[in-house]
GROMACS .gro file of C-alpha atoms in nm:
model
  334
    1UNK     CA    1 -10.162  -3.101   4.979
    2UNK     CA    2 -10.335  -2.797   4.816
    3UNK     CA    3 -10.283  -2.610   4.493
    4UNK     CA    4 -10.061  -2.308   4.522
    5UNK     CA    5  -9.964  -2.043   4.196
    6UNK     CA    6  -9.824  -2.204   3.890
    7UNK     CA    7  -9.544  -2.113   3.732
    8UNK     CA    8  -9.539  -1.987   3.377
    9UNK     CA    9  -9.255  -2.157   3.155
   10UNK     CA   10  -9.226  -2.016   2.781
   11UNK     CA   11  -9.231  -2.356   2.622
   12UNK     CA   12  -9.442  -2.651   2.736
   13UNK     CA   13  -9.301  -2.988   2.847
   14UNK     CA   14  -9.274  -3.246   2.536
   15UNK     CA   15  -9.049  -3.554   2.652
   16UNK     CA   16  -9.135  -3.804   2.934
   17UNK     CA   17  -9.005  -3.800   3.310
   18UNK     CA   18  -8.961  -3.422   3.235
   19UNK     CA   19  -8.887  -3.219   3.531
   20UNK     CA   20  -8.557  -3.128   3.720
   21UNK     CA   21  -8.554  -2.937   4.093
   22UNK     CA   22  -8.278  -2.806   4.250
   23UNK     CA   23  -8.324  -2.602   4.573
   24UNK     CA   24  -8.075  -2.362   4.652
   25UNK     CA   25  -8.134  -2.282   5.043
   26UNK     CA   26  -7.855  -1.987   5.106
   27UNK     CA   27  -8.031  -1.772   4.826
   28UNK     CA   28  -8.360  -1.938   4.913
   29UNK     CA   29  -8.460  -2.030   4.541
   30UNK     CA   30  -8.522  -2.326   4.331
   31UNK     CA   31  -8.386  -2.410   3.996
   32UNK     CA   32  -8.695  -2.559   3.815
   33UNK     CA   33  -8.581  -2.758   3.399
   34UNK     CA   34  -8.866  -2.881   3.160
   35UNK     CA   35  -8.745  -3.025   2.855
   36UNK     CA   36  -8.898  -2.897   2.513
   37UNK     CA   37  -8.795  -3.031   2.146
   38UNK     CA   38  -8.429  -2.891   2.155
   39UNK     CA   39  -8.439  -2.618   2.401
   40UNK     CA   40  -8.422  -2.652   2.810
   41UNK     CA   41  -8.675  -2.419   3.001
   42UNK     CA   42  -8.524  -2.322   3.317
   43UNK     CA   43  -8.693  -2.127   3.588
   44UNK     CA   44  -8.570  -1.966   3.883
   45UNK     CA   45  -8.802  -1.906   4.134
   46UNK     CA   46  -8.782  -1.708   4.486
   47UNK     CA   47  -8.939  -1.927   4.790
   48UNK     CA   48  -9.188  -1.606   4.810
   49UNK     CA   49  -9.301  -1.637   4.485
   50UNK     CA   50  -9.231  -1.281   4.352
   51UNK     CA   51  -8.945  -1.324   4.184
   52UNK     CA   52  -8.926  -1.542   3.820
   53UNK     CA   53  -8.641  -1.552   3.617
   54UNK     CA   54  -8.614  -1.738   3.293
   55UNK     CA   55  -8.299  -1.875   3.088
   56UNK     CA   56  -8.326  -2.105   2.792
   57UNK     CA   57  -8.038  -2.370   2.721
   58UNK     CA   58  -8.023  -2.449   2.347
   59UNK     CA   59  -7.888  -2.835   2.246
   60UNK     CA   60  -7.547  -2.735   2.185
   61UNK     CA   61  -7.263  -2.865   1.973
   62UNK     CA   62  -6.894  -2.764   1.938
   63UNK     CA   63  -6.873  -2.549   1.624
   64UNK     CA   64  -7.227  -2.568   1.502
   65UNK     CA   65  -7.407  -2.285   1.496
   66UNK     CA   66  -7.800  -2.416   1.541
   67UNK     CA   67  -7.849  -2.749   1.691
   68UNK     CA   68  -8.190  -2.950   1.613
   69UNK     CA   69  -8.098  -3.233   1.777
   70UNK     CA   70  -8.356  -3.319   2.065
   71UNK     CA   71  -8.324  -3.309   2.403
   72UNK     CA   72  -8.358  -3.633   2.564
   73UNK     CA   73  -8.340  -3.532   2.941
   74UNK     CA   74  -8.214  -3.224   3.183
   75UNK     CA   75  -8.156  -3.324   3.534
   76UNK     CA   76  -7.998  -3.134   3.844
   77UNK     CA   77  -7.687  -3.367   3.992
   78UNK     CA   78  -7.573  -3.291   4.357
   79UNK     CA   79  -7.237  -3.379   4.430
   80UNK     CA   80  -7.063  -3.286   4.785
   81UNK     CA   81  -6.851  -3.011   4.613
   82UNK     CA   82  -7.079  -2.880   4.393
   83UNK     CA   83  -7.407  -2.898   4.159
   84UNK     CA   84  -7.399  -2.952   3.783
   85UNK     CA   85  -7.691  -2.938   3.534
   86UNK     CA   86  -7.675  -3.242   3.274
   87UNK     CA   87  -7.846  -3.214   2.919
   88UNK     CA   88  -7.840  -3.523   2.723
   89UNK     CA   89  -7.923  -3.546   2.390
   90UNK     CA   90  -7.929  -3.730   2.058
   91UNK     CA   91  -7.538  -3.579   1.993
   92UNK     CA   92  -7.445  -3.565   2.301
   93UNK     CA   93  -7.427  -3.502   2.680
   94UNK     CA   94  -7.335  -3.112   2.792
   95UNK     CA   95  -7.330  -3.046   3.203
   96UNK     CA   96  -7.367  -2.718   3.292
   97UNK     CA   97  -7.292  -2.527   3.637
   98UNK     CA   98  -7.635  -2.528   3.792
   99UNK     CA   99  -7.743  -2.221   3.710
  100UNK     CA  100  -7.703  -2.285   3.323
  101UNK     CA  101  -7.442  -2.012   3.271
  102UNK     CA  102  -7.129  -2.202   3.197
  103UNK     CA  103  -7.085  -2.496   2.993
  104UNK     CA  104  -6.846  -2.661   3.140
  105UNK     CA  105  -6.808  -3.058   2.931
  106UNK     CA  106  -6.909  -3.201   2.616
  107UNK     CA  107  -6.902  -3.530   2.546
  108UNK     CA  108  -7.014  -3.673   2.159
  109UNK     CA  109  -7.218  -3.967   2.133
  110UNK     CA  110  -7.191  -4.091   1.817
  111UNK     CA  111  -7.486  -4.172   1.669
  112UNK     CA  112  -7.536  -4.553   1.489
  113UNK     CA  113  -7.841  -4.622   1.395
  114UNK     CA  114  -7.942  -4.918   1.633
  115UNK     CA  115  -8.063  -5.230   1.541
  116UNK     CA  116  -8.450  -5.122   1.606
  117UNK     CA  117  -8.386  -4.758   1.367
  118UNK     CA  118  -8.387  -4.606   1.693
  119UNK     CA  119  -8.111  -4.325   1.687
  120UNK     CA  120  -7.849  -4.352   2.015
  121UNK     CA  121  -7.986  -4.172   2.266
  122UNK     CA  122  -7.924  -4.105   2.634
  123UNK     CA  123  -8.172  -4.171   2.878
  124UNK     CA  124  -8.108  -4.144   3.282
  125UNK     CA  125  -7.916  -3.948   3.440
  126UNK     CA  126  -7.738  -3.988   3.829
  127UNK     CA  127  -7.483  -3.865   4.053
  128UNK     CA  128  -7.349  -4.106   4.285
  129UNK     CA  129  -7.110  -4.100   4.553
  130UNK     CA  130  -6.877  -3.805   4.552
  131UNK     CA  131  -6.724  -3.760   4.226
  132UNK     CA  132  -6.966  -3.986   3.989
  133UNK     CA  133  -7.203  -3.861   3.778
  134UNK     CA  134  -7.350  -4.175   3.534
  135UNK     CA  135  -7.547  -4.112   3.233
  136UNK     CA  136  -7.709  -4.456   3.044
  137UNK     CA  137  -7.773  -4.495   2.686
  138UNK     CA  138  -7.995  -4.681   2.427
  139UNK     CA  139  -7.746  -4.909   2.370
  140UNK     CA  140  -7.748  -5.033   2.682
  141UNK     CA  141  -7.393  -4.898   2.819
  142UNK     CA  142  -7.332  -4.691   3.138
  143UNK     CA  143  -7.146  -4.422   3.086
  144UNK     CA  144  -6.945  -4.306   3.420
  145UNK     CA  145  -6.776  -3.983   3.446
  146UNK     CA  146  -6.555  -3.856   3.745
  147UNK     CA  147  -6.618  -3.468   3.793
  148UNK     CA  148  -6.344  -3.282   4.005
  149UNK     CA  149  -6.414  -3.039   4.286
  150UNK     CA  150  -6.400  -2.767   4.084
  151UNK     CA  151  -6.302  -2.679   3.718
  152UNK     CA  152  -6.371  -2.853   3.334
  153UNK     CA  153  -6.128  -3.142   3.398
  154UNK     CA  154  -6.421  -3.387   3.383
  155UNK     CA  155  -6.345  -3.754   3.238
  156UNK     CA  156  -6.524  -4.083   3.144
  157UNK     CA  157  -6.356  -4.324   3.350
  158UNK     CA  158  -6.566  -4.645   3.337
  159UNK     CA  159  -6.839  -4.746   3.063
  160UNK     CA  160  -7.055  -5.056   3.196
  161UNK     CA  161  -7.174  -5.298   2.985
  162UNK     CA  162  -7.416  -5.526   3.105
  163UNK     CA  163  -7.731  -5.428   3.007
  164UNK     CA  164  -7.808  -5.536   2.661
  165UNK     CA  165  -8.145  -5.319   2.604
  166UNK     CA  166  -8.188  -4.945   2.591
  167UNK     CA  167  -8.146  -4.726   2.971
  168UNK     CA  168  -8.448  -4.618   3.135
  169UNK     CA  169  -8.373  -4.484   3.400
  170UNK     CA  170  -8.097  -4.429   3.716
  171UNK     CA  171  -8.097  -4.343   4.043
  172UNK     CA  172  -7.898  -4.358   4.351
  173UNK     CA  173  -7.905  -4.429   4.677
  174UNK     CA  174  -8.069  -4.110   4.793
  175UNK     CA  175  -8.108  -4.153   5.159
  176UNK     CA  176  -7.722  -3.995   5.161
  177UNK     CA  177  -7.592  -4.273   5.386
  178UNK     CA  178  -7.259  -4.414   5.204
  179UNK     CA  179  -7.290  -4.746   5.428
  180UNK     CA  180  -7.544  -4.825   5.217
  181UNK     CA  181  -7.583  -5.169   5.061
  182UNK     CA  182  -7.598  -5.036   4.734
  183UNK     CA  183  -7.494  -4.714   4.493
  184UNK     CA  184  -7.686  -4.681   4.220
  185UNK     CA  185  -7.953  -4.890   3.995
  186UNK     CA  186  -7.986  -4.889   3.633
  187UNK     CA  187  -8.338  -4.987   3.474
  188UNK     CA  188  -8.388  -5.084   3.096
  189UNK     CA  189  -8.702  -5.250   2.929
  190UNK     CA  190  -8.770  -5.496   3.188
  191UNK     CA  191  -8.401  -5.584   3.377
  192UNK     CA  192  -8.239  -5.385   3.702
  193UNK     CA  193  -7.907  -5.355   3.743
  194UNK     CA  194  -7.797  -5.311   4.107
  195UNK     CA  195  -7.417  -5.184   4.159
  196UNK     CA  196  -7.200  -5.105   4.428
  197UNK     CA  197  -6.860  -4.892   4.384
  198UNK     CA  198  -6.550  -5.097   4.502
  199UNK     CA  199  -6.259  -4.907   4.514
  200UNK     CA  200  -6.293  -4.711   4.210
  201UNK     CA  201  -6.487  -4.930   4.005
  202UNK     CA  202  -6.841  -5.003   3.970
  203UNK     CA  203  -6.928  -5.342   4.069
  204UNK     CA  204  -7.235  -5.554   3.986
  205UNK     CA  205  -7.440  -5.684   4.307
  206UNK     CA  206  -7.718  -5.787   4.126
  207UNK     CA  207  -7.979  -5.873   3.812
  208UNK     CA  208  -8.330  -5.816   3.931
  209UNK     CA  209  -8.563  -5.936   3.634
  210UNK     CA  210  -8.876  -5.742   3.543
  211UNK     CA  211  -9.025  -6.056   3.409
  212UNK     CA  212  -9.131  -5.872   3.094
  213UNK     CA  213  -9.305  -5.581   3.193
  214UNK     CA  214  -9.127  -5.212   3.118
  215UNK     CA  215  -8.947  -5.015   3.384
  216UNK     CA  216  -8.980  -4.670   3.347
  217UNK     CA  217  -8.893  -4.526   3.627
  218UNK     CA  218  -8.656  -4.669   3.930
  219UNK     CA  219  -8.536  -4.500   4.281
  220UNK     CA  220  -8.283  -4.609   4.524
  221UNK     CA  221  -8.359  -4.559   4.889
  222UNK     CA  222  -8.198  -4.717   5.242
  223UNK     CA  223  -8.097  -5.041   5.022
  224UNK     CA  224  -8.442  -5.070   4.888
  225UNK     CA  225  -8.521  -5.035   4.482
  226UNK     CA  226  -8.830  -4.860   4.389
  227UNK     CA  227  -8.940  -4.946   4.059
  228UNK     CA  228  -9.220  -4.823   3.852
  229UNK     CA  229  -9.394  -5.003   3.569
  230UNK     CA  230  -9.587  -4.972   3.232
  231UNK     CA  231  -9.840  -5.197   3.420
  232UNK     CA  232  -9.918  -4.893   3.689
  233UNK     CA  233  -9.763  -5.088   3.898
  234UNK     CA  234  -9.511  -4.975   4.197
  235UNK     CA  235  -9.252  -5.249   4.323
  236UNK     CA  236  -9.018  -5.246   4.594
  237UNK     CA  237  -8.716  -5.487   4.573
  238UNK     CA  238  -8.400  -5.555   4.830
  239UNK     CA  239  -8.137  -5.415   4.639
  240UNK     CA  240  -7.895  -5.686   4.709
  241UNK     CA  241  -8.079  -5.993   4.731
  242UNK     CA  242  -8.365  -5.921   4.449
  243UNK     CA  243  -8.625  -5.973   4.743
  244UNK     CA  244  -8.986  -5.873   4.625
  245UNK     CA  245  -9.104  -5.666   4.941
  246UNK     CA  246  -9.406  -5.516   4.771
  247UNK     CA  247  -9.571  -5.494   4.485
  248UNK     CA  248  -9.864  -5.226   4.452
  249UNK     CA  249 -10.112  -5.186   4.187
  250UNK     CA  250 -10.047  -4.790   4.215
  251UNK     CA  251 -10.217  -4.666   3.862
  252UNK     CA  252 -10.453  -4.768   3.607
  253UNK     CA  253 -10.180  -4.693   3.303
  254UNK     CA  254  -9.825  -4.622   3.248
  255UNK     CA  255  -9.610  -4.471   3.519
  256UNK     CA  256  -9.388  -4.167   3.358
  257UNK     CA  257  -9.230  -4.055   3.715
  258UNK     CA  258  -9.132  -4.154   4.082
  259UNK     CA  259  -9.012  -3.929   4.304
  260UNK     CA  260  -8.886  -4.010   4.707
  261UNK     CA  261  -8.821  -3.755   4.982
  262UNK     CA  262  -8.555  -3.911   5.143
  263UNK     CA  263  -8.555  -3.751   5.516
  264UNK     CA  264  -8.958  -3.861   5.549
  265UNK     CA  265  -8.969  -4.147   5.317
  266UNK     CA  266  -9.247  -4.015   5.090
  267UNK     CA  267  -9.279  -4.144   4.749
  268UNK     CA  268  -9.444  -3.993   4.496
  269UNK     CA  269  -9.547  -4.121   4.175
  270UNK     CA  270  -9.728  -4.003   3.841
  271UNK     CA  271  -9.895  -4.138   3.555
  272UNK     CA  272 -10.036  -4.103   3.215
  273UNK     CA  273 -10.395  -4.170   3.433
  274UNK     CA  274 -10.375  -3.821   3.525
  275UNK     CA  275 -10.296  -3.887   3.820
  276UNK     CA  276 -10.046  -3.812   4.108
  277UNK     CA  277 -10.016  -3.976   4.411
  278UNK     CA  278  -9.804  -3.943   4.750
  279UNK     CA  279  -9.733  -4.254   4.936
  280UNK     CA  280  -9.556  -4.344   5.269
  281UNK     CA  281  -9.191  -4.574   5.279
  282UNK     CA  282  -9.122  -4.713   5.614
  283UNK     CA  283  -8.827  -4.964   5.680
  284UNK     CA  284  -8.869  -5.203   5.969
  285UNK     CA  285  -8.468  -5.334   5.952
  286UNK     CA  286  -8.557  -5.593   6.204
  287UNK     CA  287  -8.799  -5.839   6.042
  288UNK     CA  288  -8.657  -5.699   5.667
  289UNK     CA  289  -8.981  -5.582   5.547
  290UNK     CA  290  -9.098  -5.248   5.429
  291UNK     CA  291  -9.434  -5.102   5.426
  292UNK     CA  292  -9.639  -4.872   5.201
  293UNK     CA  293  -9.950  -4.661   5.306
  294UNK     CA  294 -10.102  -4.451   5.031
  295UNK     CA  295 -10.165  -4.070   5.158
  296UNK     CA  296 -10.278  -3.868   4.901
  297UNK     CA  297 -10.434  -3.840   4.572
  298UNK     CA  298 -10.408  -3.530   4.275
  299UNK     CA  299 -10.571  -3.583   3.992
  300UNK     CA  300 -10.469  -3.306   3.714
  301UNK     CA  301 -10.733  -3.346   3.476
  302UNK     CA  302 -10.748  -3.326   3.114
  303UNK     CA  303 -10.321  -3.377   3.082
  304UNK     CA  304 -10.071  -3.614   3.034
  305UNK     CA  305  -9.859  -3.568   3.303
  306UNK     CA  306  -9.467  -3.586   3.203
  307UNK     CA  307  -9.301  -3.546   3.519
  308UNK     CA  308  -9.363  -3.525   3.893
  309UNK     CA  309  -9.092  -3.453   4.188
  310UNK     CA  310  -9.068  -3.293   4.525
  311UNK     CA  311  -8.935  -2.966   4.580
  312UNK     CA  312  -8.723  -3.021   4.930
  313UNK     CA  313  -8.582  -3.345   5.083
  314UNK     CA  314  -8.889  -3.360   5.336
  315UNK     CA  315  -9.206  -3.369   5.046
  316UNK     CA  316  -9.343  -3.075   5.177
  317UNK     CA  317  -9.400  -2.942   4.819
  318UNK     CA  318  -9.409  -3.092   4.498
  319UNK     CA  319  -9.450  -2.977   4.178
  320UNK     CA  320  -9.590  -3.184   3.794
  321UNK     CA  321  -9.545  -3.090   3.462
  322UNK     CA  322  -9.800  -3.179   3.171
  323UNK     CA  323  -9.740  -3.218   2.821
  324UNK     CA  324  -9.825  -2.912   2.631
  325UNK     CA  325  -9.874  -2.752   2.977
  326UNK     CA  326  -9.687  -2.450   2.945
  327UNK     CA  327  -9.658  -2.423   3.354
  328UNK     CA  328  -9.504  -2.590   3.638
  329UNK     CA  329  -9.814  -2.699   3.880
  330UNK     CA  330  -9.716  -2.665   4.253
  331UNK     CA  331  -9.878  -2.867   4.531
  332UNK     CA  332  -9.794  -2.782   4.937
  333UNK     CA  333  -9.845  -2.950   5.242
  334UNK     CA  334 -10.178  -2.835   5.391
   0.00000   0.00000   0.00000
């Protein structure tokens, strides 16, 4: 991978696993989100890089003028039908249409002080299956809400409660096969969460224990959960059985971001060492193993790197976000 231009955002990143991509083939563009305080930075850039427009998304409230509550995450959800933005933060969770023009929910969170001071929060963010889009929250609970086609009519249908420490992080099977053993994964401290949709409830499959290190970031991918660690570590579980396939001592401190390409099987993970790294997922269904070959190393000196994620489904781009960076950095295949 090699360097290309930066993009210029008016704010710089200030909250962890801070980046959201959307690519938007028939207009050739990608959406680009970095979170900052209580505003969303949101960049639309042409694929040949002469056209840049900006939009910022304020935390919103119903009837409140100003808002100061922080943003805790922005993240693009793809759904068959169509593609919503969702902004969580400390009041609530808002999802946009993808282009942040129309606010289209609001859902309150209210806001007890937890049992560690820590105010209720959202944290992770994931749209599974058709009509799912699942938000988790410091108190541990899943929020699931089922989004129509088209249209505002957007309900909470199923809160899960079996985590009993703040959300982390969620993801979804991303590979986009619905055979799949599993649907989604929900990380908190140091506990996964692996659940499959039955009918139209979310069902439990399975507790995968951390053994006391923190999960910070987790991805789904052909029935296999990729987790990321405080440690620097990278593990890959069997979703269903809790199977330890791999365990990789990826970074030498915390890991803020995993990404995975899921038509090559590229993973891509970042760190508060500075740096990034691109590795390669392959399956081998037969003997039930998967392997990992490390490919490539970025180091972005001098900044603590807040998110990391590809920009298309095959890893041929990706793109990192630092905090107090005040630009998206943009890395291509060479």
């Amino acid at each position: 991978y090699h360097k290309e231009k930066s993009i210029q955002i008016k704010n710089s990143a200030s909250a962890l696993n801070n980046l959201g991509v959307l690519r938007i083939a028939p207009h050739r563009l990608t959406y680009f989100t970095v979170v900052h305080a209580n505003v969303v930075n949101m960049v639309s850039a042409s694929w040949d890089g002469l056209n840049y427009s900006h939009r910022e998304l304020q935390s919103k409230e119903p009837n409140v003028a100003t808002s100061t509550s922080l943003i805790m995450q922005a993240a693009f959800c793809v759904l068959p039908s169509r593609d919503l933005l969702v902004v969580t933060s400390q009041k609530g969770i808002q999802m946009y249409e993808s282009d942040g023009s129309i606010m289209v929910y609001w859902h309150a969170l209210d806001s007890p002080e937890t049992p560690t001071g820590r105010p209720f929060s959202p944290e992770g963010i994931s749209a599974v299956w058709e009509n799912y889009i699942c938000v988790g929250v410091s108190s541990g609970a899943l929020l699931v809400f089922d989004v129509p086609n088209k249209g505002s009519n957007i309900t909470l249908s199923e809160v899960l409660e079996e985590h009993k420490e703040a959300i982390t992080d969620l993801a979804s099977e991303c590979s986009g096969s619905q055979e799949c053993s599993a649907d989604l994964v929900s990380a908190d401290g140091g506990n996964l969460c692996v659940w499959k949709i039955s009918g139209e409830e979310f069902q439990l499959l399975n507790k995968i224990s951390g053994s006391d290190m923190s999960c910070s970031s987790v991805k789904l991918w052909k029935g296999a959960v990729v987790a990321g660690y405080g440690t620097g570590q990278i593990r890959i579980y069997e979703a269903v059985t809790g199977i330890l396939h791999a365990e990789i001592n990826a970074h030498a401190r915390w890991i803020y971001s995993l990404d995975i390409a899921p038509f090559s099987g590229l993973l891509l993970s970042a760190a508060e060492d500075s740096l990034v790294r691109v590795w390669h997922l392959s399956m081998t269904p037969e003997s039930n193993s998967v392997e990992v070959a490390h490919l490539h190393n970025e180091c972005v000196t001098d900044t603590q790197i807040c998110g990391a994620k590809f920009c298309d489904g095959d890893g041929h781009a990706f793109a990192v976000t630092g905090y107090d960076l005040s630009e998206i950095l943009r890395y291509t295949r060479t």
